[in-house]
Coordinates of C-alpha atoms and ligand atoms in Angstrom, one line a residue:
M1 CA -5.3 -13.9 -18.5
E2 CA -3.4 -11.5 -20.6
I3 CA -0.5 -9.0 -19.8
K4 CA -0.9 -5.6 -21.5
K5 CA 2.0 -3.2 -21.6
T6 CA 0.3 -0.2 -23.2
I7 CA -2.3 2.2 -21.9
Q8 CA -4.2 1.9 -25.3
E9 CA -4.4 -2.0 -25.2
T10 CA -5.6 -1.8 -21.6
R11 CA -8.3 0.8 -22.4
E12 CA -9.5 -1.3 -25.4
C13 CA -9.8 -4.4 -23.2
V14 CA -11.7 -2.5 -20.4
K15 CA -13.9 -0.7 -23.0
A16 CA -15.0 -4.2 -24.5
W17 CA -16.0 -5.3 -21.0
R18 CA -17.9 -2.1 -20.3
E19 CA -19.8 -2.5 -23.6
K20 CA -21.0 -5.9 -22.2
G21 CA -22.2 -4.1 -19.0
L22 CA -19.5 -5.8 -16.9
S23 CA -18.1 -4.1 -13.7
V24 CA -14.3 -3.7 -13.2
G25 CA -12.2 -3.9 -10.1
L26 CA -8.6 -2.6 -10.0
V27 CA -5.8 -3.8 -7.7
P28 CA -2.8 -1.4 -8.0
T29 CA 0.4 -3.1 -7.0
M30 CA 4.2 -2.8 -7.6
G31 CA 4.4 -6.5 -8.1
Y32 CA 6.5 -9.3 -6.3
L33 CA 2.9 -10.3 -5.2
H34 CA 2.2 -12.1 -1.9
E35 CA -0.9 -13.2 0.0
G36 CA -1.5 -9.7 1.0
H37 CA -2.1 -8.7 -2.6
G38 CA -3.8 -12.0 -3.1
S39 CA -6.5 -11.0 -0.6
L40 CA -7.1 -7.8 -2.6
V41 CA -7.5 -9.7 -5.9
T42 CA -9.8 -12.3 -4.2
K43 CA -12.0 -9.5 -2.8
A44 CA -12.0 -7.7 -6.1
K45 CA -13.1 -11.0 -7.9
Q46 CA -16.0 -11.4 -5.3
E47 CA -17.2 -7.7 -6.0
N48 CA -16.6 -7.2 -9.7
D49 CA -17.1 -9.1 -13.0
R50 CA -13.6 -8.4 -14.2
V51 CA -10.4 -7.7 -12.3
V52 CA -7.3 -5.8 -13.5
V53 CA -4.1 -6.0 -11.5
S54 CA -1.6 -3.3 -12.3
I55 CA 2.1 -4.1 -11.7
F56 CA 4.3 -1.0 -12.0
V57 CA 7.3 -0.1 -9.7
N58 CA 6.5 3.5 -9.8
P59 CA 9.8 5.5 -9.9
M60 CA 8.0 8.7 -8.8
Q61 CA 7.3 7.5 -5.3
F62 CA 10.8 6.6 -4.5
G63 CA 13.2 9.2 -3.0
P64 CA 16.7 9.5 -4.2
N65 CA 18.3 7.2 -1.6
E66 CA 15.5 4.7 -1.6
D67 CA 15.2 1.2 -3.0
L68 CA 14.0 1.8 -6.6
A69 CA 16.8 -0.2 -8.2
S70 CA 16.7 -3.1 -5.8
Y71 CA 12.9 -3.3 -5.4
P72 CA 12.2 -7.0 -6.0
R73 CA 10.6 -7.8 -9.4
D74 CA 9.4 -11.2 -10.9
I75 CA 6.8 -10.8 -13.5
E76 CA 6.5 -14.5 -14.5
K77 CA 5.8 -15.4 -10.9
D78 CA 3.3 -12.6 -10.5
R79 CA 1.6 -13.7 -13.8
A80 CA 1.1 -17.2 -12.4
F81 CA -0.1 -15.9 -9.0
C82 CA -2.7 -13.6 -10.7
E83 CA -3.8 -16.3 -13.1
K84 CA -4.4 -18.8 -10.2
L85 CA -6.5 -16.2 -8.4
G86 CA -8.6 -15.6 -11.5
A87 CA -7.5 -12.1 -12.4
D88 CA -8.4 -11.1 -16.0
L89 CA -5.7 -8.7 -17.0
I90 CA -2.4 -7.5 -15.8
F91 CA -1.4 -4.0 -16.8
H92 CA 2.4 -3.9 -16.7
P93 CA 3.7 -0.8 -18.3
E94 CA 7.3 0.4 -18.7
P95 CA 8.2 3.8 -16.9
E96 CA 8.2 5.5 -20.4
E97 CA 4.7 4.5 -21.1
M98 CA 3.4 6.1 -17.8
Y99 CA 5.7 9.1 -17.8
T100 CA 6.2 10.3 -21.5
S101 CA 8.9 12.8 -22.2
G102 CA 8.1 16.2 -20.8
F103 CA 5.8 14.8 -18.1
C104 CA 5.0 17.6 -15.6
S105 CA 1.6 17.1 -14.0
Y106 CA 1.3 15.9 -10.4
V107 CA -1.4 15.2 -7.8
D108 CA 0.1 16.9 -4.8
M109 CA -2.0 16.6 -1.5
S110 CA -1.4 18.4 1.7
V111 CA -2.2 17.8 5.4
L112 CA -2.6 14.0 5.3
T113 CA 0.6 13.5 3.4
E114 CA 2.6 15.7 5.8
E115 CA 2.5 13.2 8.8
L116 CA 3.9 9.8 9.5
C117 CA 5.6 8.3 6.4
G118 CA 5.4 11.7 4.7
L119 CA 7.9 13.2 7.1
S120 CA 10.6 10.7 6.3
R121 CA 9.6 10.2 2.6
P122 CA 8.9 13.7 1.4
V123 CA 8.2 12.9 -2.2
H124 CA 6.5 9.5 -1.7
F125 CA 2.8 10.4 -1.5
R126 CA 3.0 12.9 -4.5
G127 CA 4.3 9.9 -6.5
V128 CA 1.6 7.6 -5.1
C129 CA -1.3 10.0 -5.8
T130 CA 0.0 10.8 -9.3
V131 CA 0.4 7.2 -10.4
V132 CA -2.8 6.1 -8.7
S133 CA -4.9 8.8 -10.3
K134 CA -3.3 7.9 -13.7
L135 CA -4.2 4.2 -13.2
F136 CA -7.9 5.4 -12.3
H137 CA -8.0 7.3 -15.5
I138 CA -6.6 4.5 -17.6
V139 CA -8.7 1.6 -16.2
Q140 CA -11.7 3.6 -15.0
P141 CA -12.6 1.0 -12.4
D142 CA -15.9 0.8 -10.4
R143 CA -13.8 -0.2 -7.4
A144 CA -10.1 -0.1 -6.4
Y145 CA -8.5 -2.2 -3.6
F146 CA -5.7 -1.3 -1.2
G147 CA -4.3 -2.9 1.9
Q148 CA -4.8 -1.5 5.4
K149 CA -1.0 -2.2 6.1
D150 CA -0.4 1.1 4.2
A151 CA -3.0 2.9 6.3
Q152 CA -1.8 6.4 5.5
Q153 CA -1.8 5.6 1.8
L154 CA -5.4 4.2 2.0
A155 CA -6.6 7.3 3.8
I156 CA -4.9 9.6 1.4
I157 CA -6.4 7.8 -1.6
K158 CA -9.8 7.9 -0.2
R159 CA -9.5 11.6 0.4
M160 CA -8.1 12.1 -3.1
V161 CA -11.1 10.4 -4.6
L162 CA -13.5 12.5 -2.6
D163 CA -11.7 15.8 -3.2
L164 CA -11.2 15.3 -7.0
N165 CA -14.7 13.7 -7.6
M166 CA -13.3 10.5 -8.9
D167 CA -16.1 8.2 -9.7
L168 CA -15.2 4.9 -8.0
E169 CA -15.2 3.2 -4.6
V170 CA -12.0 2.7 -2.7
V171 CA -12.1 -0.5 -0.7
G172 CA -9.6 -1.1 2.1
C173 CA -8.7 -4.8 3.1
P174 CA -7.3 -6.1 6.4
I175 CA -3.6 -6.7 7.0
V176 CA -2.4 -10.1 6.0
R177 CA 0.2 -11.6 8.3
E178 CA 2.8 -14.4 8.3
E179 CA 2.0 -17.2 10.7
D180 CA 4.4 -15.6 13.2
G181 CA 2.8 -12.3 12.9
L182 CA 5.0 -10.3 10.5
A183 CA 2.8 -8.2 8.2
K184 CA 3.3 -9.5 4.6
S185 CA 5.3 -7.1 2.5
S186 CA 7.3 -7.4 -0.7
R187 CA 10.2 -5.8 1.3
N188 CA 10.3 -8.6 3.9
T189 CA 12.5 -10.3 1.2
Y190 CA 15.4 -7.9 2.0
L191 CA 15.6 -9.4 5.5
N192 CA 18.3 -11.9 6.4
T193 CA 17.6 -14.7 8.8
E194 CA 18.6 -12.6 11.9
E195 CA 16.7 -9.5 10.6
R196 CA 13.7 -11.7 9.9
K197 CA 13.5 -12.7 13.6
A198 CA 14.1 -9.2 14.7
A199 CA 11.3 -7.9 12.5
L200 CA 8.8 -9.7 14.7
V201 CA 9.2 -6.8 17.1
L202 CA 6.7 -4.7 15.0
S203 CA 3.8 -7.2 15.4
R204 CA 4.8 -7.6 19.1
A205 CA 4.4 -3.9 19.6
V206 CA 1.1 -4.0 17.7
R207 CA -0.2 -6.7 19.9
L208 CA 1.0 -4.9 23.0
G209 CA -0.7 -1.7 21.9
E210 CA -4.0 -3.6 21.0
K211 CA -3.9 -5.2 24.4
M212 CA -3.4 -1.9 26.3
V213 CA -6.3 -0.3 24.4
S214 CA -8.6 -3.3 25.1
D215 CA -7.6 -3.1 28.8
G216 CA -8.7 0.4 28.9
E217 CA -5.6 2.6 28.4
K218 CA -6.9 6.2 27.4
D219 CA -3.6 8.2 27.3
A220 CA -1.9 7.9 23.8
S221 CA 1.4 9.0 25.2
V222 CA 1.5 6.1 27.7
L223 CA 0.5 3.6 24.9
L224 CA 3.1 4.9 22.6
A225 CA 5.8 4.9 25.2
A226 CA 5.1 1.3 26.0
M227 CA 5.2 0.3 22.3
K228 CA 8.5 2.2 21.8
A229 CA 10.0 0.5 24.8
E230 CA 9.1 -2.9 23.4
I231 CA 10.6 -2.0 20.0
E232 CA 13.8 -0.6 21.6
K233 CA 14.5 -4.0 23.3
E234 CA 15.4 -5.3 19.9
P235 CA 19.0 -4.3 19.1
L236 CA 18.5 -4.5 15.2
A237 CA 15.4 -2.1 15.3
R238 CA 15.6 1.6 14.8
I239 CA 12.3 3.6 15.2
D240 CA 11.4 6.0 12.5
Y241 CA 8.1 6.8 14.1
V242 CA 5.4 5.2 16.4
K243 CA 2.4 7.6 16.5
A244 CA -1.3 7.8 17.3
V245 CA -3.4 9.8 14.8
D246 CA -6.9 10.3 13.6
G247 CA -7.6 7.4 11.2
L248 CA -9.0 9.9 8.6
T249 CA -7.0 13.1 8.9
M250 CA -3.7 11.7 10.1
Q251 CA -3.5 14.4 12.7
P252 CA -1.9 13.5 16.1
K253 CA -4.2 12.3 19.0
D254 CA -3.6 12.7 22.7
M255 CA -6.5 10.5 23.9
V256 CA -7.3 7.0 22.8
E257 CA -10.6 6.8 20.8
A258 CA -12.5 4.6 18.4
S259 CA -11.0 4.6 14.8
M260 CA -7.7 6.1 16.0
L261 CA -4.8 4.8 14.0
V262 CA -1.7 3.7 15.7
A263 CA 1.0 3.4 13.1
M264 CA 4.7 2.7 13.1
A265 CA 7.8 2.6 10.7
V266 CA 10.8 0.8 12.0
Y267 CA 14.1 0.1 10.4
I268 CA 15.4 -3.5 10.8
G269 CA 18.9 -3.1 9.5
K270 CA 18.5 -1.1 6.3
T271 CA 15.0 -2.3 5.7
R272 CA 12.1 0.1 6.6
L273 CA 9.0 -1.8 7.7
I274 CA 5.6 -0.5 8.6
D275 CA 2.7 -1.9 10.7
N276 CA -0.4 -0.5 12.4
F277 CA -3.6 -1.1 14.1
I278 CA -6.9 0.7 14.4
C279 CA -8.5 1.1 17.8
E280 CA -11.8 -0.5 18.1
Ligands
LIG1 O1 1.0 0.2 -2.4 C1 1.7 0.1 -3.4 O2 2.1 -0.9 -3.8 C2 1.9 1.4 -4.2 O3 2.2 2.4 -3.4 C3 0.8 1.6 -5.3 C4 -0.5 1.9 -4.6 C5 0.6 0.5 -6.2 C6 1.2 2.9 -6.1 O4 2.4 2.7 -6.8

């Protein structure tokens, strides 16, 4: 498995595969890979002849007071992880390779980006959509793989692909959790021992919400109030949002219905964590 740092080298490699009639899967990541990413690579391996993993901490999707500088990075560990899972190529560009001097083109979506994380992270999804469309143009994959943990991101990317007639399939993969329930995230590494324990309040709230739905709760405000009360029991937790929205449009829902997304962002100390579930 090779690491390519330039767009041109990556394109040449993918072109050679294409000439042999091979299909290509792309797993876009910001690195510091964990089993959540691993599940995407494994799925991509099952469904494609070749798999590209992009590792790029995208400055454009971080706000001015966010964790761009401290975002964890370990390319050697990531290389070994990808190699073990059978990925064929890592695309690992520098910011200057992706954003050349004078860069001024953006993919800016509305509606879906204006709810949930978009409210507290106003520039985030513009950065995500821009970099993901660049990655799609560079790699031109048949399929691209994203985790359901970032449910809003997944819905936005699916909509972007539809709206802009991008010729690929976007595949969503289930949330991968630690044994105690915490959703896997590169940002879990920021948590100290006490915060790590406190962070379990997110998955506890998810389980409570799922149980209420399976027990027949129909009123979204009752569901959300119970989940918020559960989170508020934890002194280290500060709620950014807990909301029930349509799983495709991200618009708020009053009544519980199939494919509704219940999503939350909660600060544990300074670390902002997200989690969610979809109503069956
Ligand atoms: O989910 C992520 O890790 C990032 O938002 C993505 C999709 C790789 C774009 O930078």
